[in-house]
Amino acid sequence: MDLPNGREGLEAFRIASLPPEFYYIPNFITASEEASILDKIPANRWITLSHRRLQTHPSTLTKTNTLLGAPLPPYLLNPITERFKKLGIFDATPHRQPNHVLINEYRKGEGIMPHEDGAAYAPVVATVSLGGSLCLEITGKGSAAVDEAESRSGEEEKYALPTRILQEPRSLLVTRGAAYGELLHGIAAVEADEGLRGETVANWGMLGDRGVYGEGRNERGTRVSLTYRDVLKVSGAASKVLGMGRR
Ligand SMILES: O=C(O)CCC(=O)C(=O)O
Ligand SMILES: [Fe+2]
């Protein structure tokens, strides 16, 4: 797609009903780019977890959340990271580009518990969805008492939490800033997402193709996500050799 330039360009894609900052871009990659990436994901790198499969590139972080700096494989870089650059998505992170990608695969009925991504990374995640659609559930992370206080102060009403973001195949979701640090995200382990409409899906009006969710229903298939991040700590020796250290 024709992407506008820089931070101002990304603003056009902000999900306005959610706390800053979530951005949703449908058709961020083409169907042939999607097929080519799915084809190149290595079959022998999967780690099977109880409700999904996962692989980590270039490698898993150490116990101290350090990345052994190494280049990402080319199929994860082009054309995706060039488009990130055009939109300025990682312009404010320490390495000004992603250095780490988690690939998650969810089959029908699988999901991930509500969680936050934590302090190992700069507070930006860019998620490219492949293969199938599903809803990311967004909730506040306070205790019940805090949530209640927020709702009394009108915060919940202002931002309509909890809510869902529908992630279509080939779309990009960017989570940044307060949305990264102060909210939880998860994926319900269900065989279909139901009740999809403007009032229940934060990005309903931004979808590339609402027509496929007839009667507000999304029958899950297999969905693969690529989550791009900038790991803060990159191991010194490797990062010097590879020229990937902090600038
Ligand atoms: O698959 C997704 O969209 C979310 C994955 C996720 O939350 C994570 O890997 O931390
Ligand atoms: Fe996450």
PDB file of C-alpha atoms and ligand atoms in Angstrom:
ATOM      1  CA  MET A   1       0.000   0.000   0.000  1.00  0.00           C
ATOM      2  CA  ASP A   2       1.023   3.639  -0.363  1.00  0.00           C
ATOM      3  CA  LEU A   3       2.169   4.635   3.092  1.00  0.00           C
ATOM      4  CA  PRO A   4       2.310   8.253   4.181  1.00  0.00           C
ATOM      5  CA  ASN A   5       5.616   9.474   5.609  1.00  0.00           C
ATOM      6  CA  GLY A   6       6.687   9.807   9.223  1.00  0.00           C
ATOM      7  CA  ARG A   7       4.967  10.223  12.544  1.00  0.00           C
ATOM      8  CA  GLU A   8       2.212  12.455  11.170  1.00  0.00           C
ATOM      9  CA  GLY A   9       1.433   9.714   8.648  1.00  0.00           C
ATOM     10  CA  LEU A  10       1.013   7.141  11.394  1.00  0.00           C
ATOM     11  CA  GLU A  11      -1.384   9.482  13.237  1.00  0.00           C
ATOM     12  CA  ALA A  12      -4.006   8.880  10.544  1.00  0.00           C
ATOM     13  CA  PHE A  13      -4.132   5.247  11.722  1.00  0.00           C
ATOM     14  CA  ARG A  14      -4.546   5.831  15.467  1.00  0.00           C
ATOM     15  CA  ILE A  15      -7.425   3.935  17.081  1.00  0.00           C
ATOM     16  CA  ALA A  16      -9.083   7.000  18.575  1.00  0.00           C
ATOM     17  CA  SER A  17     -11.356   5.177  21.040  1.00  0.00           C
ATOM     18  CA  LEU A  18      -8.330   3.642  22.853  1.00  0.00           C
ATOM     19  CA  PRO A  19      -5.754   5.184  25.192  1.00  0.00           C
ATOM     20  CA  PRO A  20      -2.647   6.380  23.324  1.00  0.00           C
ATOM     21  CA  GLU A  21      -1.169   4.837  21.423  1.00  0.00           C
ATOM     22  CA  PHE A  22      -2.583   2.032  19.295  1.00  0.00           C
ATOM     23  CA  TYR A  23      -2.375   2.245  15.490  1.00  0.00           C
ATOM     24  CA  TYR A  24      -4.064  -0.147  13.047  1.00  0.00           C
ATOM     25  CA  ILE A  25      -3.116  -0.372   9.361  1.00  0.00           C
ATOM     26  CA  PRO A  26      -5.065  -2.878   7.221  1.00  0.00           C
ATOM     27  CA  ASN A  27      -3.318  -4.412   4.192  1.00  0.00           C
ATOM     28  CA  PHE A  28       0.120  -3.407   5.437  1.00  0.00           C
ATOM     29  CA  ILE A  29       1.536  -6.235   3.305  1.00  0.00           C
ATOM     30  CA  THR A  30       0.134  -7.851   0.137  1.00  0.00           C
ATOM     31  CA  ALA A  31      -1.235 -11.386  -0.168  1.00  0.00           C
ATOM     32  CA  SER A  32       1.858 -12.498  -2.085  1.00  0.00           C
ATOM     33  CA  GLU A  33       4.191 -10.988   0.543  1.00  0.00           C
ATOM     34  CA  GLU A  34       2.145 -12.794   3.213  1.00  0.00           C
ATOM     35  CA  ALA A  35       2.411 -16.129   1.374  1.00  0.00           C
ATOM     36  CA  SER A  36       6.140 -15.675   0.858  1.00  0.00           C
ATOM     37  CA  ILE A  37       6.787 -14.977   4.573  1.00  0.00           C
ATOM     38  CA  LEU A  38       4.638 -17.932   5.705  1.00  0.00           C
ATOM     39  CA  ASP A  39       6.590 -20.121   3.314  1.00  0.00           C
ATOM     40  CA  LYS A  40       9.949 -19.012   4.769  1.00  0.00           C
ATOM     41  CA  ILE A  41       9.210 -19.473   8.478  1.00  0.00           C
ATOM     42  CA  PRO A  42      11.481 -22.400   9.390  1.00  0.00           C
ATOM     43  CA  ALA A  43       9.637 -25.573  10.369  1.00  0.00           C
ATOM     44  CA  ASN A  44      12.391 -26.674  12.764  1.00  0.00           C
ATOM     45  CA  ARG A  45      12.492 -23.634  15.073  1.00  0.00           C
ATOM     46  CA  TRP A  46       9.115 -23.976  16.812  1.00  0.00           C
ATOM     47  CA  ILE A  47       8.886 -24.275  20.574  1.00  0.00           C
ATOM     48  CA  THR A  48       5.541 -25.819  21.492  1.00  0.00           C
ATOM     49  CA  LEU A  49       3.786 -24.160  24.437  1.00  0.00           C
ATOM     50  CA  SER A  50       0.523 -25.300  25.986  1.00  0.00           C
ATOM     51  CA  HIS A  51      -1.738 -23.082  23.858  1.00  0.00           C
ATOM     52  CA  ARG A  52       0.414 -21.902  20.950  1.00  0.00           C
ATOM     53  CA  ARG A  53       3.735 -22.391  19.162  1.00  0.00           C
ATOM     54  CA  LEU A  54       6.529 -19.837  19.300  1.00  0.00           C
ATOM     55  CA  GLN A  55       9.859 -19.066  17.669  1.00  0.00           C
ATOM     56  CA  THR A  56      12.312 -16.307  18.463  1.00  0.00           C
ATOM     57  CA  HIS A  57      14.648 -14.486  16.063  1.00  0.00           C
ATOM     58  CA  PRO A  58      17.565 -14.032  16.088  1.00  0.00           C
ATOM     59  CA  SER A  59      17.531 -15.871  19.455  1.00  0.00           C
ATOM     60  CA  THR A  60      15.931 -16.060  22.901  1.00  0.00           C
ATOM     61  CA  LEU A  61      16.969 -13.369  25.392  1.00  0.00           C
ATOM     62  CA  THR A  62      19.390 -14.384  28.160  1.00  0.00           C
ATOM     63  CA  LYS A  63      18.320 -14.598  31.811  1.00  0.00           C
ATOM     64  CA  THR A  64      19.250 -10.931  32.211  1.00  0.00           C
ATOM     65  CA  ASN A  65      17.047  -9.963  29.237  1.00  0.00           C
ATOM     66  CA  THR A  66      20.068  -9.391  27.011  1.00  0.00           C
ATOM     67  CA  LEU A  67      20.007 -10.039  23.282  1.00  0.00           C
ATOM     68  CA  LEU A  68      23.031 -11.640  21.679  1.00  0.00           C
ATOM     69  CA  GLY A  69      23.074  -9.190  18.775  1.00  0.00           C
ATOM     70  CA  ALA A  70      22.741 -10.825  15.353  1.00  0.00           C
ATOM     71  CA  PRO A  71      21.000  -9.834  12.132  1.00  0.00           C
ATOM     72  CA  LEU A  72      17.351 -10.786  11.607  1.00  0.00           C
ATOM     73  CA  PRO A  73      16.747 -13.174   8.691  1.00  0.00           C
ATOM     74  CA  PRO A  74      16.066 -11.313   5.399  1.00  0.00           C
ATOM     75  CA  TYR A  75      12.454 -12.529   5.071  1.00  0.00           C
ATOM     76  CA  LEU A  76      11.612 -10.737   8.357  1.00  0.00           C
ATOM     77  CA  LEU A  77      13.304  -7.514   7.211  1.00  0.00           C
ATOM     78  CA  ASN A  78      12.115  -6.861   3.667  1.00  0.00           C
ATOM     79  CA  PRO A  79       9.672  -5.365   2.931  1.00  0.00           C
ATOM     80  CA  ILE A  80       8.382  -4.953   6.492  1.00  0.00           C
ATOM     81  CA  THR A  81      11.113  -2.996   8.271  1.00  0.00           C
ATOM     82  CA  GLU A  82      11.488  -0.543   5.363  1.00  0.00           C
ATOM     83  CA  ARG A  83       7.814   0.304   5.816  1.00  0.00           C
ATOM     84  CA  PHE A  84       8.325   0.713   9.584  1.00  0.00           C
ATOM     85  CA  LYS A  85      11.069   3.195   8.775  1.00  0.00           C
ATOM     86  CA  LYS A  86       8.843   5.139   6.415  1.00  0.00           C
ATOM     87  CA  LEU A  87       6.242   5.443   9.188  1.00  0.00           C
ATOM     88  CA  GLY A  88       8.840   6.320  11.838  1.00  0.00           C
ATOM     89  CA  ILE A  89       7.578   3.529  14.116  1.00  0.00           C
ATOM     90  CA  PHE A  90      10.911   2.880  15.880  1.00  0.00           C
ATOM     91  CA  ASP A  91      12.362   6.397  15.489  1.00  0.00           C
ATOM     92  CA  ALA A  92      12.335   7.005  19.266  1.00  0.00           C
ATOM     93  CA  THR A  93      13.755   3.648  20.458  1.00  0.00           C
ATOM     94  CA  PRO A  94      17.461   3.246  21.415  1.00  0.00           C
ATOM     95  CA  HIS A  95      18.500   1.337  18.276  1.00  0.00           C
ATOM     96  CA  ARG A  96      15.940   3.126  16.094  1.00  0.00           C
ATOM     97  CA  GLN A  97      14.975  -0.207  14.550  1.00  0.00           C
ATOM     98  CA  PRO A  98      13.657  -3.574  15.720  1.00  0.00           C
ATOM     99  CA  ASN A  99      16.320  -6.138  16.642  1.00  0.00           C
ATOM    100  CA  HIS A 100      14.043  -8.979  17.773  1.00  0.00           C
ATOM    101  CA  VAL A 101      10.996 -10.809  16.390  1.00  0.00           C
ATOM    102  CA  LEU A 102       8.735 -13.333  18.112  1.00  0.00           C
ATOM    103  CA  ILE A 103       6.689 -15.512  15.798  1.00  0.00           C
ATOM    104  CA  ASN A 104       3.552 -16.899  17.454  1.00  0.00           C
ATOM    105  CA  GLU A 105       1.210 -19.417  15.869  1.00  0.00           C
ATOM    106  CA  TYR A 106      -2.332 -19.894  17.182  1.00  0.00           C
ATOM    107  CA  ARG A 107      -4.479 -22.695  15.825  1.00  0.00           C
ATOM    108  CA  LYS A 108      -8.262 -22.627  16.087  1.00  0.00           C
ATOM    109  CA  GLY A 109      -9.203 -22.491  19.767  1.00  0.00           C
ATOM    110  CA  GLU A 110      -5.782 -21.289  20.984  1.00  0.00           C
ATOM    111  CA  GLY A 111      -4.835 -17.984  22.623  1.00  0.00           C
ATOM    112  CA  ILE A 112      -2.600 -16.213  25.122  1.00  0.00           C
ATOM    113  CA  MET A 113      -3.414 -15.100  28.674  1.00  0.00           C
ATOM    114  CA  PRO A 114      -3.692 -11.352  29.374  1.00  0.00           C
ATOM    115  CA  HIS A 115      -0.172  -9.986  29.995  1.00  0.00           C
ATOM    116  CA  GLU A 116       2.145  -7.048  29.463  1.00  0.00           C
ATOM    117  CA  ASP A 117       5.348  -7.268  27.436  1.00  0.00           C
ATOM    118  CA  GLY A 118       7.579  -5.779  30.110  1.00  0.00           C
ATOM    119  CA  ALA A 119      10.778  -3.833  30.569  1.00  0.00           C
ATOM    120  CA  ALA A 120      13.218  -5.821  28.404  1.00  0.00           C
ATOM    121  CA  TYR A 121      12.036  -3.879  25.364  1.00  0.00           C
ATOM    122  CA  ALA A 122      11.567  -0.266  24.366  1.00  0.00           C
ATOM    123  CA  PRO A 123       7.831   0.471  24.740  1.00  0.00           C
ATOM    124  CA  VAL A 124       6.911  -0.190  21.105  1.00  0.00           C
ATOM    125  CA  VAL A 125       5.579  -3.405  19.553  1.00  0.00           C
ATOM    126  CA  ALA A 126       4.727  -3.727  15.867  1.00  0.00           C
ATOM    127  CA  THR A 127       2.623  -6.813  15.092  1.00  0.00           C
ATOM    128  CA  VAL A 128       2.083  -8.147  11.563  1.00  0.00           C
ATOM    129  CA  SER A 129      -0.726 -10.719  11.299  1.00  0.00           C
ATOM    130  CA  LEU A 130      -0.644 -13.574   8.789  1.00  0.00           C
ATOM    131  CA  GLY A 131      -3.097 -16.267   7.735  1.00  0.00           C
ATOM    132  CA  GLY A 132      -6.166 -15.663   9.903  1.00  0.00           C
ATOM    133  CA  SER A 133      -8.094 -13.057  11.909  1.00  0.00           C
ATOM    134  CA  LEU A 134      -8.565 -12.887  15.645  1.00  0.00           C
ATOM    135  CA  CYS A 135      -9.324 -10.388  18.380  1.00  0.00           C
ATOM    136  CA  LEU A 136      -6.737  -8.995  20.770  1.00  0.00           C
ATOM    137  CA  GLU A 137      -8.446  -8.209  24.089  1.00  0.00           C
ATOM    138  CA  ILE A 138      -7.326  -5.007  25.796  1.00  0.00           C
ATOM    139  CA  THR A 139      -7.883  -4.553  29.525  1.00  0.00           C
ATOM    140  CA  GLY A 140      -6.700  -2.197  32.273  1.00  0.00           C
ATOM    141  CA  LYS A 141      -4.119  -3.712  34.605  1.00  0.00           C
ATOM    142  CA  GLY A 142      -5.112  -2.146  37.913  1.00  0.00           C
ATOM    143  CA  SER A 143      -6.611  -4.152  40.738  1.00  0.00           C
ATOM    144  CA  ALA A 144     -10.398  -4.359  40.751  1.00  0.00           C
ATOM    145  CA  ALA A 145     -10.412  -1.409  43.177  1.00  0.00           C
ATOM    146  CA  VAL A 146      -8.264   0.729  40.889  1.00  0.00           C
ATOM    147  CA  ASP A 147     -10.390  -0.208  37.892  1.00  0.00           C
ATOM    148  CA  GLU A 148     -13.451   0.843  39.813  1.00  0.00           C
ATOM    149  CA  ALA A 149     -11.890   4.177  40.745  1.00  0.00           C
ATOM    150  CA  GLU A 150     -10.918   4.749  37.111  1.00  0.00           C
ATOM    151  CA  SER A 151     -14.382   4.027  35.947  1.00  0.00           C
ATOM    152  CA  ARG A 152     -15.754   6.476  38.552  1.00  0.00           C
ATOM    153  CA  SER A 153     -13.339   9.113  37.266  1.00  0.00           C
ATOM    154  CA  GLY A 154     -14.630   8.530  33.744  1.00  0.00           C
ATOM    155  CA  GLU A 155     -11.424   7.013  32.315  1.00  0.00           C
ATOM    156  CA  GLU A 156     -13.079   3.775  31.321  1.00  0.00           C
ATOM    157  CA  GLU A 157     -15.953   5.573  29.671  1.00  0.00           C
ATOM    158  CA  LYS A 158     -13.605   7.877  27.805  1.00  0.00           C
ATOM    159  CA  TYR A 159     -11.664   4.946  26.399  1.00  0.00           C
ATOM    160  CA  ALA A 160     -14.304   2.213  26.403  1.00  0.00           C
ATOM    161  CA  LEU A 161     -12.195  -0.445  28.184  1.00  0.00           C
ATOM    162  CA  PRO A 162     -12.148  -3.405  28.165  1.00  0.00           C
ATOM    163  CA  THR A 163     -12.398  -3.797  24.412  1.00  0.00           C
ATOM    164  CA  ARG A 164     -11.135  -5.781  21.453  1.00  0.00           C
ATOM    165  CA  ILE A 165      -8.927  -5.004  18.452  1.00  0.00           C
ATOM    166  CA  LEU A 166      -9.684  -7.202  15.428  1.00  0.00           C
ATOM    167  CA  GLN A 167      -6.434  -8.103  13.674  1.00  0.00           C
ATOM    168  CA  GLU A 168      -6.967  -9.015  10.033  1.00  0.00           C
ATOM    169  CA  PRO A 169      -4.434 -11.027   8.042  1.00  0.00           C
ATOM    170  CA  ARG A 170      -1.800  -8.734   6.456  1.00  0.00           C
ATOM    171  CA  SER A 171      -2.561  -5.941   8.935  1.00  0.00           C
ATOM    172  CA  LEU A 172      -0.162  -4.072  11.205  1.00  0.00           C
ATOM    173  CA  LEU A 173      -0.940  -3.160  14.815  1.00  0.00           C
ATOM    174  CA  VAL A 174       1.425  -0.797  16.627  1.00  0.00           C
ATOM    175  CA  THR A 175       1.245  -0.551  20.434  1.00  0.00           C
ATOM    176  CA  ARG A 176       3.295   2.254  21.940  1.00  0.00           C
ATOM    177  CA  GLY A 177       3.710   4.462  24.989  1.00  0.00           C
ATOM    178  CA  ALA A 178       1.101   4.291  27.755  1.00  0.00           C
ATOM    179  CA  ALA A 179      -0.803   1.575  25.904  1.00  0.00           C
ATOM    180  CA  TYR A 180       2.370  -0.551  26.138  1.00  0.00           C
ATOM    181  CA  GLY A 181       3.018   0.072  29.826  1.00  0.00           C
ATOM    182  CA  GLU A 182      -0.389   0.521  31.420  1.00  0.00           C
ATOM    183  CA  LEU A 183      -2.653  -2.005  29.698  1.00  0.00           C
ATOM    184  CA  LEU A 184      -2.799  -5.769  29.325  1.00  0.00           C
ATOM    185  CA  HIS A 185      -3.380  -7.655  26.087  1.00  0.00           C
ATOM    186  CA  GLY A 186      -4.448 -11.241  25.500  1.00  0.00           C
ATOM    187  CA  ILE A 187      -6.209 -13.525  23.034  1.00  0.00           C
ATOM    188  CA  ALA A 188      -9.183 -15.635  24.139  1.00  0.00           C
ATOM    189  CA  ALA A 189      -8.764 -19.354  23.460  1.00  0.00           C
ATOM    190  CA  VAL A 190     -12.011 -19.684  21.487  1.00  0.00           C
ATOM    191  CA  GLU A 191     -12.989 -21.294  18.173  1.00  0.00           C
ATOM    192  CA  ALA A 192     -14.813 -18.152  16.975  1.00  0.00           C
ATOM    193  CA  ASP A 193     -14.902 -14.455  17.899  1.00  0.00           C
ATOM    194  CA  GLU A 194     -18.550 -13.432  18.274  1.00  0.00           C
ATOM    195  CA  GLY A 195     -20.562 -10.227  18.573  1.00  0.00           C
ATOM    196  CA  LEU A 196     -18.241  -8.246  16.310  1.00  0.00           C
ATOM    197  CA  ARG A 197     -19.606  -4.774  15.558  1.00  0.00           C
ATOM    198  CA  GLY A 198     -18.808  -1.091  15.981  1.00  0.00           C
ATOM    199  CA  GLU A 199     -19.657  -1.037  19.677  1.00  0.00           C
ATOM    200  CA  THR A 200     -17.505  -4.042  20.607  1.00  0.00           C
ATOM    201  CA  VAL A 201     -14.479  -3.729  18.305  1.00  0.00           C
ATOM    202  CA  ALA A 202     -12.318  -0.616  18.722  1.00  0.00           C
ATOM    203  CA  ASN A 203     -11.006  -0.610  15.126  1.00  0.00           C
ATOM    204  CA  TRP A 204     -14.255  -1.733  13.423  1.00  0.00           C
ATOM    205  CA  GLY A 205     -14.399   1.363  11.202  1.00  0.00           C
ATOM    206  CA  MET A 206     -10.749   0.908  10.158  1.00  0.00           C
ATOM    207  CA  LEU A 207     -10.964  -2.699   8.948  1.00  0.00           C
ATOM    208  CA  GLY A 208      -9.888  -3.525   5.406  1.00  0.00           C
ATOM    209  CA  ASP A 209     -12.841  -5.882   4.859  1.00  0.00           C
ATOM    210  CA  ARG A 210     -15.725  -5.891   7.376  1.00  0.00           C
ATOM    211  CA  GLY A 211     -17.776  -7.898   4.870  1.00  0.00           C
ATOM    212  CA  VAL A 212     -16.140 -11.204   5.833  1.00  0.00           C
ATOM    213  CA  TYR A 213     -17.516 -10.999   9.399  1.00  0.00           C
ATOM    214  CA  GLY A 214     -21.132 -11.651   8.411  1.00  0.00           C
ATOM    215  CA  GLU A 215     -23.389 -11.737  11.481  1.00  0.00           C
ATOM    216  CA  GLY A 216     -20.495 -10.427  13.556  1.00  0.00           C
ATOM    217  CA  ARG A 217     -18.705 -13.757  13.634  1.00  0.00           C
ATOM    218  CA  ASN A 218     -15.067 -14.670  12.940  1.00  0.00           C
ATOM    219  CA  GLU A 219     -14.484 -18.386  12.691  1.00  0.00           C
ATOM    220  CA  ARG A 220     -10.855 -18.817  13.734  1.00  0.00           C
ATOM    221  CA  GLY A 221      -8.332 -20.498  11.449  1.00  0.00           C
ATOM    222  CA  THR A 222      -4.582 -20.681  12.007  1.00  0.00           C
ATOM    223  CA  ARG A 223      -3.091 -17.243  12.586  1.00  0.00           C
ATOM    224  CA  VAL A 224       0.610 -16.411  12.751  1.00  0.00           C
ATOM    225  CA  SER A 225       1.865 -13.136  14.207  1.00  0.00           C
ATOM    226  CA  LEU A 226       5.250 -11.465  13.842  1.00  0.00           C
ATOM    227  CA  THR A 227       5.947  -9.165  16.792  1.00  0.00           C
ATOM    228  CA  TYR A 228       8.818  -6.747  16.217  1.00  0.00           C
ATOM    229  CA  ARG A 229      10.572  -5.141  19.181  1.00  0.00           C
ATOM    230  CA  ASP A 230      13.736  -3.261  20.134  1.00  0.00           C
ATOM    231  CA  VAL A 231      15.504  -5.119  22.965  1.00  0.00           C
ATOM    232  CA  LEU A 232      17.208  -2.519  25.173  1.00  0.00           C
ATOM    233  CA  LYS A 233      20.258  -4.566  26.205  1.00  0.00           C
ATOM    234  CA  VAL A 234      22.323  -5.995  23.361  1.00  0.00           C
ATOM    235  CA  SER A 235      25.404  -8.012  24.260  1.00  0.00           C
ATOM    236  CA  GLY A 236      28.549  -5.878  23.903  1.00  0.00           C
ATOM    237  CA  ALA A 237      30.926  -8.177  22.025  1.00  0.00           C
ATOM    238  CA  ALA A 238      28.444  -9.349  19.440  1.00  0.00           C
ATOM    239  CA  SER A 239      26.936  -5.905  19.019  1.00  0.00           C
ATOM    240  CA  LYS A 240      30.345  -4.325  18.342  1.00  0.00           C
ATOM    241  CA  VAL A 241      31.328  -6.953  15.810  1.00  0.00           C
ATOM    242  CA  LEU A 242      27.991  -6.636  14.030  1.00  0.00           C
ATOM    243  CA  GLY A 243      27.810  -2.869  14.327  1.00  0.00           C
ATOM    244  CA  MET A 244      24.460  -3.080  16.074  1.00  0.00           C
ATOM    245  CA  GLY A 245      25.326  -1.271  19.297  1.00  0.00           C
ATOM    246  CA  ARG A 246      23.583   1.774  20.690  1.00  0.00           C
ATOM    247  CA  ARG A 247      24.081   4.860  18.607  1.00  0.00           C
TER     248      ARG A 247
HETATM  249  O1  LIG B   1       0.025 -12.649  18.662  1.00  0.00           O
HETATM  250  C1  LIG B   1      -0.179 -11.521  19.078  1.00  0.00           C
HETATM  251  O2  LIG B   1      -0.759 -10.649  18.414  1.00  0.00           O
HETATM  252  C2  LIG B   1       0.244 -11.147  20.463  1.00  0.00           C
HETATM  253  C3  LIG B   1       1.474 -11.841  20.904  1.00  0.00           C
HETATM  254  C4  LIG B   1       1.957 -11.312  22.208  1.00  0.00           C
HETATM  255  O3  LIG B   1       1.262 -10.684  22.932  1.00  0.00           O
HETATM  256  C5  LIG B   1       3.357 -11.525  22.611  1.00  0.00           C
HETATM  257  O4  LIG B   1       4.080 -12.258  21.926  1.00  0.00           O
HETATM  258  O5  LIG B   1       3.772 -10.918  23.604  1.00  0.00           O
HETATM  259 FE    FE B   2       2.419  -9.597  24.355  1.00  0.00          FE
END
